[in-house]
Short mmCIF file of C-alpha atoms in Angstrom, two decimals:
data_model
loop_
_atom_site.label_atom_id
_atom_site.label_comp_id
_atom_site.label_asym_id
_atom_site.label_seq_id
_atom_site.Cartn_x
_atom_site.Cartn_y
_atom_site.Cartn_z
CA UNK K 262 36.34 43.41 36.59
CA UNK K 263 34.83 39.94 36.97
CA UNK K 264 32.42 39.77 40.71
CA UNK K 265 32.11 36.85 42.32
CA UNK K 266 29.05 36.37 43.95
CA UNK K 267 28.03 33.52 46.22
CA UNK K 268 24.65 32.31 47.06
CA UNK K 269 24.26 32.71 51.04
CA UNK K 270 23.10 29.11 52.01
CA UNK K 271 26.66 28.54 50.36
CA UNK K 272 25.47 26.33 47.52
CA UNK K 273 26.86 28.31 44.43
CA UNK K 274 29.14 31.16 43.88
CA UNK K 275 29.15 32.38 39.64
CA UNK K 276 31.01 35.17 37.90
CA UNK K 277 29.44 38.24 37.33
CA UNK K 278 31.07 39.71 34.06
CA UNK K 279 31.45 43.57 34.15
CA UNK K 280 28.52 45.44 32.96
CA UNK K 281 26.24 42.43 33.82
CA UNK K 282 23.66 42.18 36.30
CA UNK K 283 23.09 39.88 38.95
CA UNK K 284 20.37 38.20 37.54
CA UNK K 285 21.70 37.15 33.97
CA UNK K 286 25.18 36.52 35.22
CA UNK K 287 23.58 33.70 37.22
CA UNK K 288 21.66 32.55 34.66
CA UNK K 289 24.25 32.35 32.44
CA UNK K 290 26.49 30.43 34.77
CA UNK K 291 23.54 28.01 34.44
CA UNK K 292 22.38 28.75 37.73
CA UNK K 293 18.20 28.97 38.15
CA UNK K 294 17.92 32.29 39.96
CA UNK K 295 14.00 32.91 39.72
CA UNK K 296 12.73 35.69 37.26
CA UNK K 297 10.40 36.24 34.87
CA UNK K 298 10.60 39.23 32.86
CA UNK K 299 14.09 40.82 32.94
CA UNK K 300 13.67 44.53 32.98
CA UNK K 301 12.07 45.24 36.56
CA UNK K 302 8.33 45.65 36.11
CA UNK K 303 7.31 41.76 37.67
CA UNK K 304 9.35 41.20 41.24
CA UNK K 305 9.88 37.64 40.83
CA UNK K 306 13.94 38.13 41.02
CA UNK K 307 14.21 39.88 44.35
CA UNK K 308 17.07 39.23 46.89
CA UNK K 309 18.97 40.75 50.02
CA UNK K 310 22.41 42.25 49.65
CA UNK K 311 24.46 40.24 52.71
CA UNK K 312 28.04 41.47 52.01
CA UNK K 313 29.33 43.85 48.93
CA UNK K 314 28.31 46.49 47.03
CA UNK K 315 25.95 46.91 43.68
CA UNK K 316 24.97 49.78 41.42
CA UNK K 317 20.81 50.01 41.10
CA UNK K 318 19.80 50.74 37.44
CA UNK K 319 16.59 51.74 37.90
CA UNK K 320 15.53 52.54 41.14
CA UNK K 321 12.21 52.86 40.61
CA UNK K 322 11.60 49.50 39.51
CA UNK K 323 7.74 48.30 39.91
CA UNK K 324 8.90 45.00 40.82
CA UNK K 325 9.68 46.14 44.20
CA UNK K 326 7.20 47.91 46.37
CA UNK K 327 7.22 49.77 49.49
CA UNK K 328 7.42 47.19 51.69
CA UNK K 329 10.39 45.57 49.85
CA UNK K 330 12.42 48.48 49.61
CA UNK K 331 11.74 49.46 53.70
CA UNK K 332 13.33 45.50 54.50
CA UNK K 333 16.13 46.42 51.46
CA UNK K 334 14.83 44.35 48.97
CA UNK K 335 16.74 44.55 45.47
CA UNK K 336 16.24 43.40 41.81
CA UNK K 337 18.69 41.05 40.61
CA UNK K 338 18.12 41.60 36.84
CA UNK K 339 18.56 45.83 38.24
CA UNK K 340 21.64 45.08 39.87
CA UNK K 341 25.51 45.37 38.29
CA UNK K 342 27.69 44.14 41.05
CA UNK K 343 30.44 46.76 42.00
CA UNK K 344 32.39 44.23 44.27
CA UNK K 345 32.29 40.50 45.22
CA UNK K 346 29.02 40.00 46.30
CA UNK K 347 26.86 37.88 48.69
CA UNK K 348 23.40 37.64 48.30
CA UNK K 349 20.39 35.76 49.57
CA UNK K 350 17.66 34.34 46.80
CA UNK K 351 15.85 30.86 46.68
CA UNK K 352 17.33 29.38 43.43
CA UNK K 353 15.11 26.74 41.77
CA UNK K 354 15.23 24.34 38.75
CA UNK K 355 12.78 25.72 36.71
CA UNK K 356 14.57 28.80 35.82
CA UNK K 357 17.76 26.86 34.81
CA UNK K 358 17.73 28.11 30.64
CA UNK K 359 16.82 25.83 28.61
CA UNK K 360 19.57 27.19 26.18
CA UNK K 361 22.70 29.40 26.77
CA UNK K 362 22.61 33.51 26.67
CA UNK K 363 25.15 35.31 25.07
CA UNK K 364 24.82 39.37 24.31
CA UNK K 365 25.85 39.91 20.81
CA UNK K 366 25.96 42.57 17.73
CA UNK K 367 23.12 42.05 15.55
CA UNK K 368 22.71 43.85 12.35
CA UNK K 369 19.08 44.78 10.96
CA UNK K 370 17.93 43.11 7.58
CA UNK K 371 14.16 44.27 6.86
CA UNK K 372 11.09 45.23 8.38
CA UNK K 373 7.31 44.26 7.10
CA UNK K 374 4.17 45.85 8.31
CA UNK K 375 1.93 43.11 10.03
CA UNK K 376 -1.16 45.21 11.46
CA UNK K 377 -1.23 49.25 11.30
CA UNK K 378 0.97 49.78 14.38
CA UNK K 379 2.83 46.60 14.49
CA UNK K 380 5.59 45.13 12.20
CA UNK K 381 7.62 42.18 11.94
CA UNK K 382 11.40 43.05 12.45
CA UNK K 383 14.68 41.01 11.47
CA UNK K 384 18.05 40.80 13.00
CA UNK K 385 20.86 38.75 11.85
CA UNK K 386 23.72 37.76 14.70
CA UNK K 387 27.41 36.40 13.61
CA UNK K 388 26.45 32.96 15.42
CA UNK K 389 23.47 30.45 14.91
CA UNK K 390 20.38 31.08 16.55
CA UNK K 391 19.55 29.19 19.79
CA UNK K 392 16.38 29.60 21.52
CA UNK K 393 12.95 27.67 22.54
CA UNK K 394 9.92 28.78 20.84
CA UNK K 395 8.38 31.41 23.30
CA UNK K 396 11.39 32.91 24.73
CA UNK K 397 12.26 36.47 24.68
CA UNK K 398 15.98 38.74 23.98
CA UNK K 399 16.58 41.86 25.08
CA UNK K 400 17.80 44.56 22.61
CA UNK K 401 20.26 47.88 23.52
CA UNK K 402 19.18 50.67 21.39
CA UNK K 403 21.35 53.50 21.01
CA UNK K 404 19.73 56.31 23.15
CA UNK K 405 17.29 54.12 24.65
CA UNK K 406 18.27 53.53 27.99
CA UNK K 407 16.92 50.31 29.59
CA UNK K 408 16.90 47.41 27.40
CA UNK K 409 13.52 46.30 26.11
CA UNK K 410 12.29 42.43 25.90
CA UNK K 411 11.08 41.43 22.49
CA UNK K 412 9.93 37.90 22.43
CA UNK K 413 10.73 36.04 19.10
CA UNK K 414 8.27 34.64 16.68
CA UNK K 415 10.63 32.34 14.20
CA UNK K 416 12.15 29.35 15.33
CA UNK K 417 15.95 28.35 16.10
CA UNK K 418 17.87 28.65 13.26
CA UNK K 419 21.89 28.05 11.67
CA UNK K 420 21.52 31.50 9.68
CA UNK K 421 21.39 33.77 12.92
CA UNK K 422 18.39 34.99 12.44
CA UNK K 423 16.11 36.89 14.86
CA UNK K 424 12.35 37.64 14.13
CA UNK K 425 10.21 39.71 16.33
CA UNK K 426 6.69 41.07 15.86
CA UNK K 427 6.78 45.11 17.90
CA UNK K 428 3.85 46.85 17.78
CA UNK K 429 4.37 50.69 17.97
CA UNK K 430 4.19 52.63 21.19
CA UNK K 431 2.91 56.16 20.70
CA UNK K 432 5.87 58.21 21.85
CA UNK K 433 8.40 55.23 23.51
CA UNK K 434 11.85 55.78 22.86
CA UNK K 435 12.30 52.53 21.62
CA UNK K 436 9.54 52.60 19.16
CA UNK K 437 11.35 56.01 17.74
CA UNK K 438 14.17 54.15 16.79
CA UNK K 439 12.25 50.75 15.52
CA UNK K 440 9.60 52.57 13.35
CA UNK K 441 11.91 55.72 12.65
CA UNK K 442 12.14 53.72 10.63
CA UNK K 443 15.10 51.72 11.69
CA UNK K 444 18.63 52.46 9.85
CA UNK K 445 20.38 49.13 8.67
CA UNK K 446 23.40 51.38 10.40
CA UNK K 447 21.98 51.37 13.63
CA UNK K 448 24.32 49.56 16.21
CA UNK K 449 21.70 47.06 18.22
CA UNK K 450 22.71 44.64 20.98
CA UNK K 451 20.89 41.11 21.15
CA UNK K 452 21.23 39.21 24.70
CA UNK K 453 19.04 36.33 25.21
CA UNK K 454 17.29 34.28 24.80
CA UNK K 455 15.18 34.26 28.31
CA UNK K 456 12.26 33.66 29.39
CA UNK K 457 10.24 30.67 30.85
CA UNK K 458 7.03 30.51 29.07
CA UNK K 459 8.41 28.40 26.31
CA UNK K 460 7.33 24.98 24.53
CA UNK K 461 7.13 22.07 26.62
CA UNK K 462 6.95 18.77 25.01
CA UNK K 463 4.09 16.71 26.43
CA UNK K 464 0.39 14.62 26.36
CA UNK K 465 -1.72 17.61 26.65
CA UNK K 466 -3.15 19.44 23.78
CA UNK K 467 -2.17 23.22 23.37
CA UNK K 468 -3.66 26.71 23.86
CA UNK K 469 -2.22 29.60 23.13
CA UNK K 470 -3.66 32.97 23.75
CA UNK K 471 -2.24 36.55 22.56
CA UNK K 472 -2.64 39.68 22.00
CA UNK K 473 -1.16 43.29 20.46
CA UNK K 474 2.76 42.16 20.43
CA UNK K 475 2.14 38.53 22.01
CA UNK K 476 1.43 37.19 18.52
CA UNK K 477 5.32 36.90 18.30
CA UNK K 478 6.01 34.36 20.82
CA UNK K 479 2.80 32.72 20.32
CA UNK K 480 3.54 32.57 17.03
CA UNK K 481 6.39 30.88 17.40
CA UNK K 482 4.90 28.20 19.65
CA UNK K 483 2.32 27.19 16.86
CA UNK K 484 5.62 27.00 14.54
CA UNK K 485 7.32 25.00 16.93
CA UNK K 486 4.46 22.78 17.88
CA UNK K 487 3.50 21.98 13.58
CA UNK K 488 7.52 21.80 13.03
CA UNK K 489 8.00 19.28 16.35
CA UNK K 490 7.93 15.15 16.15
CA UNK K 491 5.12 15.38 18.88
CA UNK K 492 2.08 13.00 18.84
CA UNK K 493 -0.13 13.76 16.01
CA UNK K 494 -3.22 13.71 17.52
CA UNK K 495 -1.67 16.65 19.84
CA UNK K 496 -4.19 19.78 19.20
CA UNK K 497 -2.89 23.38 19.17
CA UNK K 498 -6.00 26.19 19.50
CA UNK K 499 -4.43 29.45 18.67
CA UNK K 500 -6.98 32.42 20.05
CA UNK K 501 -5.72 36.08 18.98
CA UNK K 502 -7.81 39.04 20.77
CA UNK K 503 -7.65 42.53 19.42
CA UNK K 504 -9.40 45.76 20.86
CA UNK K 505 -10.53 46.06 16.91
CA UNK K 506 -10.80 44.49 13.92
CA UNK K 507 -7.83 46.28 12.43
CA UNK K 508 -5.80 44.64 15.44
CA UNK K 509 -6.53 41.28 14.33
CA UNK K 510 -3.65 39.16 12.62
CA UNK K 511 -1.42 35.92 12.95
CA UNK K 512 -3.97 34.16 10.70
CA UNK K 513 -2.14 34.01 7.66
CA UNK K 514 0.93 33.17 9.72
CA UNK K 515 -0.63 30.17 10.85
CA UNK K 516 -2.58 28.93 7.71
CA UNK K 517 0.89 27.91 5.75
CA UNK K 518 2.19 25.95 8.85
CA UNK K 519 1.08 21.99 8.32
CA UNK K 520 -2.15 20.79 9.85
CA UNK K 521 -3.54 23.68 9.89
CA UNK K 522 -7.12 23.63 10.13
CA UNK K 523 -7.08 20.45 11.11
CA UNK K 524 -4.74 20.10 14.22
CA UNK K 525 -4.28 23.78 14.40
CA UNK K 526 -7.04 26.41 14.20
CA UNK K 527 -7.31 29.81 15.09
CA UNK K 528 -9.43 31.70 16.57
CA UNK K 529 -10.19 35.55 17.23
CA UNK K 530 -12.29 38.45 19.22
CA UNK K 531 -12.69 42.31 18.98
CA UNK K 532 -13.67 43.36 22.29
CA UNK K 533 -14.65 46.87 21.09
CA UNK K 534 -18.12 46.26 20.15
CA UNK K 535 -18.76 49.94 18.41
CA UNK K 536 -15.38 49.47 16.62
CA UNK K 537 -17.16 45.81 15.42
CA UNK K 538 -20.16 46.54 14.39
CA UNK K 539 -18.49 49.62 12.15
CA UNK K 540 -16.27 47.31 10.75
CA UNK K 541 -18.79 44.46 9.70
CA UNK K 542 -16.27 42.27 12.01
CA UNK K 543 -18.09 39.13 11.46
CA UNK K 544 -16.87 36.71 14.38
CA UNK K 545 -17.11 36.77 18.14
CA UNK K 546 -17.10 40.09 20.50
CA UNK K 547 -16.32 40.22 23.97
CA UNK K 548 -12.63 39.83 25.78
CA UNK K 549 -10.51 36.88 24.24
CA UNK K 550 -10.36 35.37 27.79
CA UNK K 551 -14.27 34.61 27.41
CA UNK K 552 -13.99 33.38 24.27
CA UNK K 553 -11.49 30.76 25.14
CA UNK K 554 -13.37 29.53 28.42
CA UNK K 555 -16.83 29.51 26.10
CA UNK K 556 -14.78 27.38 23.44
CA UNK K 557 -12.67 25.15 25.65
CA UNK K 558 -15.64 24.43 28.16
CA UNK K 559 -15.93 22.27 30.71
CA UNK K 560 -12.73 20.71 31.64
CA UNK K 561 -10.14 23.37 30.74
CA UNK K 562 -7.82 21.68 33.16
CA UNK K 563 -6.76 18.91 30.47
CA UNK K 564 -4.89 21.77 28.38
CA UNK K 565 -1.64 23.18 28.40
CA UNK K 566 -1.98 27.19 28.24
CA UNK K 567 0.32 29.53 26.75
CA UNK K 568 -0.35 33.12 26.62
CA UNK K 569 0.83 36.58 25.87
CA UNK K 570 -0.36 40.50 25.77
CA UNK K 571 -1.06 43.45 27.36
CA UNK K 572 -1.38 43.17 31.08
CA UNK K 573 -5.12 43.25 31.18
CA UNK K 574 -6.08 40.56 29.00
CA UNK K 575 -2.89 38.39 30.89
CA UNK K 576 -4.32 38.97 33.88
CA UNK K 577 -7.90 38.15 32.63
CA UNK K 578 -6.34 34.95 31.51
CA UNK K 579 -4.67 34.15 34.82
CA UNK K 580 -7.39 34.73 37.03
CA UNK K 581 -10.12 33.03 34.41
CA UNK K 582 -7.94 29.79 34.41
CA UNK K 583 -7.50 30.14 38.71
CA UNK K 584 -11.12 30.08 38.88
CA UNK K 585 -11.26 26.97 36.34
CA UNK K 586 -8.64 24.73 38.47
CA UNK K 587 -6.31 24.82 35.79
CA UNK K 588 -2.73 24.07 37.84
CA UNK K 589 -0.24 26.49 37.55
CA UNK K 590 2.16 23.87 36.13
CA UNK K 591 0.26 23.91 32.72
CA UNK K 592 0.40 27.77 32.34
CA UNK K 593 3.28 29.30 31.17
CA UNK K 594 3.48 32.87 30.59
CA UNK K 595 5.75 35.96 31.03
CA UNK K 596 4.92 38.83 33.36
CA UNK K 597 5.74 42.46 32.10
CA UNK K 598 3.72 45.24 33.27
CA UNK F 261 0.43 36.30 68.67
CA UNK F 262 0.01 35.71 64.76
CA UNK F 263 0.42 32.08 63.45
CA UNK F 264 -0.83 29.81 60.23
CA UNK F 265 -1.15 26.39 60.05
CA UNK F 266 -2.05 24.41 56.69
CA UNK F 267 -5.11 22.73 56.32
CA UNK F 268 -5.19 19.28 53.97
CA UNK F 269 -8.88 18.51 52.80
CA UNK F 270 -9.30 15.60 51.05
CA UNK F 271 -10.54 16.55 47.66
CA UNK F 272 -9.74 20.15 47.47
CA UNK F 273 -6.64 22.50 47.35
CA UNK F 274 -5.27 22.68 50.54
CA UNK F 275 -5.93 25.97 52.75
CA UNK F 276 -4.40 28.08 55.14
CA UNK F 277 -5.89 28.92 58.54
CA UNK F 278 -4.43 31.97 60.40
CA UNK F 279 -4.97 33.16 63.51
CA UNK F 280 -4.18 37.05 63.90
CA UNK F 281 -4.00 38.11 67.41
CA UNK F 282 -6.98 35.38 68.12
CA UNK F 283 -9.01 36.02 65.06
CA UNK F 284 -9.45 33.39 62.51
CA UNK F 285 -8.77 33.85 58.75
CA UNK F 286 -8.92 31.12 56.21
CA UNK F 287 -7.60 31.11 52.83
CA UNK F 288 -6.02 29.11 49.93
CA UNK F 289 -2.87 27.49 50.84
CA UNK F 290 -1.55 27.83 47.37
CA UNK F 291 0.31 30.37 46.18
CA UNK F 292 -1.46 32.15 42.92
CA UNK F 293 1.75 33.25 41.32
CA UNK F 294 3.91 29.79 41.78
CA UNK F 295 3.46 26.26 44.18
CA UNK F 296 4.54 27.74 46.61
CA UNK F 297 2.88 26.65 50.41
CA UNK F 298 1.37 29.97 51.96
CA UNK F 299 1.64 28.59 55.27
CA UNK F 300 5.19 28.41 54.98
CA UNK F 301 5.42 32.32 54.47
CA UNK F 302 5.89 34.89 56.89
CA UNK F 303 2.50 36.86 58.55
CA UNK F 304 3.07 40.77 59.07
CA UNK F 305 1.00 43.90 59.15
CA UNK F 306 -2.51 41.28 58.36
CA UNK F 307 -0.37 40.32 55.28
CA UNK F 308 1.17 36.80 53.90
CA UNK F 309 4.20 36.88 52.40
CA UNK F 310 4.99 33.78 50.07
CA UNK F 311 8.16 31.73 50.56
CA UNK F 312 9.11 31.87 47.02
CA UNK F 313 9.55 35.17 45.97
CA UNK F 314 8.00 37.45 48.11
CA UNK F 315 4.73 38.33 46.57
CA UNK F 316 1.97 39.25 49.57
CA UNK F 317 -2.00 38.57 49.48
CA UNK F 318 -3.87 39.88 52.40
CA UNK F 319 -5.23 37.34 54.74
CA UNK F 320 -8.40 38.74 55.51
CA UNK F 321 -9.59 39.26 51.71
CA UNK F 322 -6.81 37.23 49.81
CA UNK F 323 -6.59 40.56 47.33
CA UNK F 324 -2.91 40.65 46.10
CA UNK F 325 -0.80 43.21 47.85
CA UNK F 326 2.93 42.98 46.48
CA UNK F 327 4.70 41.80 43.04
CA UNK F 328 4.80 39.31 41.59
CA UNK F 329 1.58 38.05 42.80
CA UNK F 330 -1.54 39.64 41.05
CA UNK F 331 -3.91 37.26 41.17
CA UNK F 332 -6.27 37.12 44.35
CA UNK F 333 -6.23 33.82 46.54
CA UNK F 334 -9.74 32.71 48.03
CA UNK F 335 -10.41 34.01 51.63
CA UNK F 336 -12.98 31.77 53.13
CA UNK F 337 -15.06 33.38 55.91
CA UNK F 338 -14.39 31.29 58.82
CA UNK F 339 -17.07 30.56 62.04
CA UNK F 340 -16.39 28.73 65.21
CA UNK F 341 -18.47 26.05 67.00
CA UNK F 342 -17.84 24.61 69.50
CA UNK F 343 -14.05 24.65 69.19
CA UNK F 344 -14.32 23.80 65.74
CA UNK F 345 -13.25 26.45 62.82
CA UNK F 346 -15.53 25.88 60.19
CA UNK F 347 -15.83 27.62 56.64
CA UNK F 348 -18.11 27.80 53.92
CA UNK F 349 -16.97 25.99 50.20
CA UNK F 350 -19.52 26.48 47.68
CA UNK F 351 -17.16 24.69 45.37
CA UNK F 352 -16.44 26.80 42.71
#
């Protein structure tokens, strides 16, 4: 069954394919319904149901709180329309994707360590591979219920490929079937790419951030920005913080790419300061967040920040670059919880 | 009666003043999550709810009370002189 579902200031109606949700269908249809992370943990995609019926995948979404649920607040990316729908949601032009989603087969090629929990997995899809450095796809595992968002760390690409840097989660039913370790068998779904915290061309030099698992899209922006025709006296400063010195990586990733050292550099911080100190860690301690407001000092407001990692340090991050007057249109990151 | 109004400084971020059942609240106008106006939101229960997506800071403290907002806004604490509200900036 194909919905239809119709915006209720009238603007738009799309189709809502079945088995989609309200959110992606949208997108797809090229429509900029606001969202940021896709899978229900950041709130940014909520609506009201005006007329029609839809099935709720995961009612306990942290995206919505009380107070949302009591004035029946939904999820659009948690929502698979069981009729024609109407629904009421702000749509706006910066959530328009950049490139098209599709959901498609993808089968597994390799797998390389990259740190002791994490490791760089590859996927191969049928078609070429379109996305913007620093977007994300969602991938179905078999027996994993909700689809998890993997952000990629390679760049766009005619062979299909799909590179992703997953660090382990100690018992996650995902992470069972990634590190298992994964069967070349094993049937996996790829729908994307999403997300909005991806490359923007522009004057202002660059600074990406990341930590744990956010090395892959941040990755992929310092690939993007040494591959792009961009002005050459654009700077990128790549900062990587890890809780210890065993969690520190992406350097060797970045010291092939062209101009490194030079127009690229890299940066990193342990903030475990035992862990440190028994490692002989020789560089800076302390959260990454401090490190990059020590570095970047005074004006941090003439950068354009990228950033992604566990919630902590993203929230560090956000509220370090608040307090520095750094406008919101020259941070671009991805909230997951 | 609960109302805000927005407040354009020259030279600063614009704030919000609120009045909550006739006491005075000031905070950032702007939205921590997007660019979104505050004073454009809806006031309930001594919370703000933004325009854009629903996130909520509370007015008194500015402390972020509903997704996807998690970053505080500044609460100012206001005083009033002579008919005039007036708040402290110490510019940071």
């Amino acid at each position: 069954m194909i919905a239809t579902v119709r915006l209720a200031d009238g603007s738009v109606a799309f189709p809502c394919a079945a088995g989609d949700n309200l959110l992606h269908a949208g997108l797809r249809a090229g429509i900029g319904l606001p969202y940021e992370c896709s899978v229900g943990s950041c709130g940014t995609c909520k609506y009201e149901l005006l007329d029609g019926r839809v099935e709720t995948l995961w009612a306990e979404a942290p995206g919505l709180g009380e107070r949302d649920r009591r004035k029946g607040r939904r999820l659009a990316c948690q929502s698979r329309p069981l009729t024609d729908c109407t629904i009421n949601l702000r749509p706006g032009a910066a959530y328009v994707l950049p490139v098209p989603a599709a959901r498609q087969r993808v089968a597994f090629l390799a797998s390389e360590p990259v740190t002791h929990d994490m490791r760089e997995f590859r996927f191969r899809a049928a078609a070429p591979a379109r996305f913007v450095p620093g977007q994300y796809a969602l991938l179905e595992l078999p027996g994993v219920g909700a689809r998890r968002a993997y952000s990629m760390c390679n760049l766009a690409n005619a062979e299909g490929d799909w590179h992703f840097h997953i660090r382990a989660v100690p018992g996650g039913r995902a992470s069972r079937i990634l590190f298992g370790p994964l069967d070349e068998r094993t049937e996996v779904v790829l729908d994307g790419p999403f997300g909005l915290a991806y490359l923007r061309e522009g004057p202002r030099d660059i600074v990406c951030v990341a930590g744990g698992s956010g090395l892959s899209p941040m990755v992929a922006i310092a690939r993007g920005f040494a591959a792009g025709k961009g002005h050459p006296a654009r700077r990128l400063h790549f900062f990587f913080g890890g809780r210890t010195p065993a969690d520190i990586c992406g350097e060797s990733l970045l010291a092939v790419l062209p101009g490194y050292g030079e127009r690229l550099t890299y940066h990193a911080a342990v903030s475990d300061p035992e862990a440190a100190r028994a490692a002989g860690w020789p560089g800076p301690t302390g959260f990454v967040h401090t490190l990059v407001e020590a570095a970047l000092a005074p004006n941090l407001a003439r950068f354009e920040f990228y950033f992604a990692g566990p919630p902590p340090m993203a929230e560090a991050m956000q509220r370090m670059l608040v307090a520095n007057s750094v406008p919101s249109a020259q941070v671009h990151f991805d909230r997951f919880f | 009666m609960d109302g805000v109004i927005k407040i354009e400084v020259p030279g600063r971020p614009p704030l919000a003043a609120f009045n909550l059942d006739g006491t005075f609240y000031v905070t950032d106008d702007t939205c921590t999550h997007g660019e979104a106006s505050l004073s454009e939101g809806v006031i309930e229960d001594g919370l703000i709810e933004c325009p854009f997506h629903q996130g909520c800071f509370e007015i008194a403290t500015g402390r972020p009370a509903a997704a996807p907002c998690t970053v505080p806004i500044r609460a100012y604490r206001p005083v009033i002189e002579r008919d005039l509200l007036h708040i402290e900036d110490d510019g940071a």
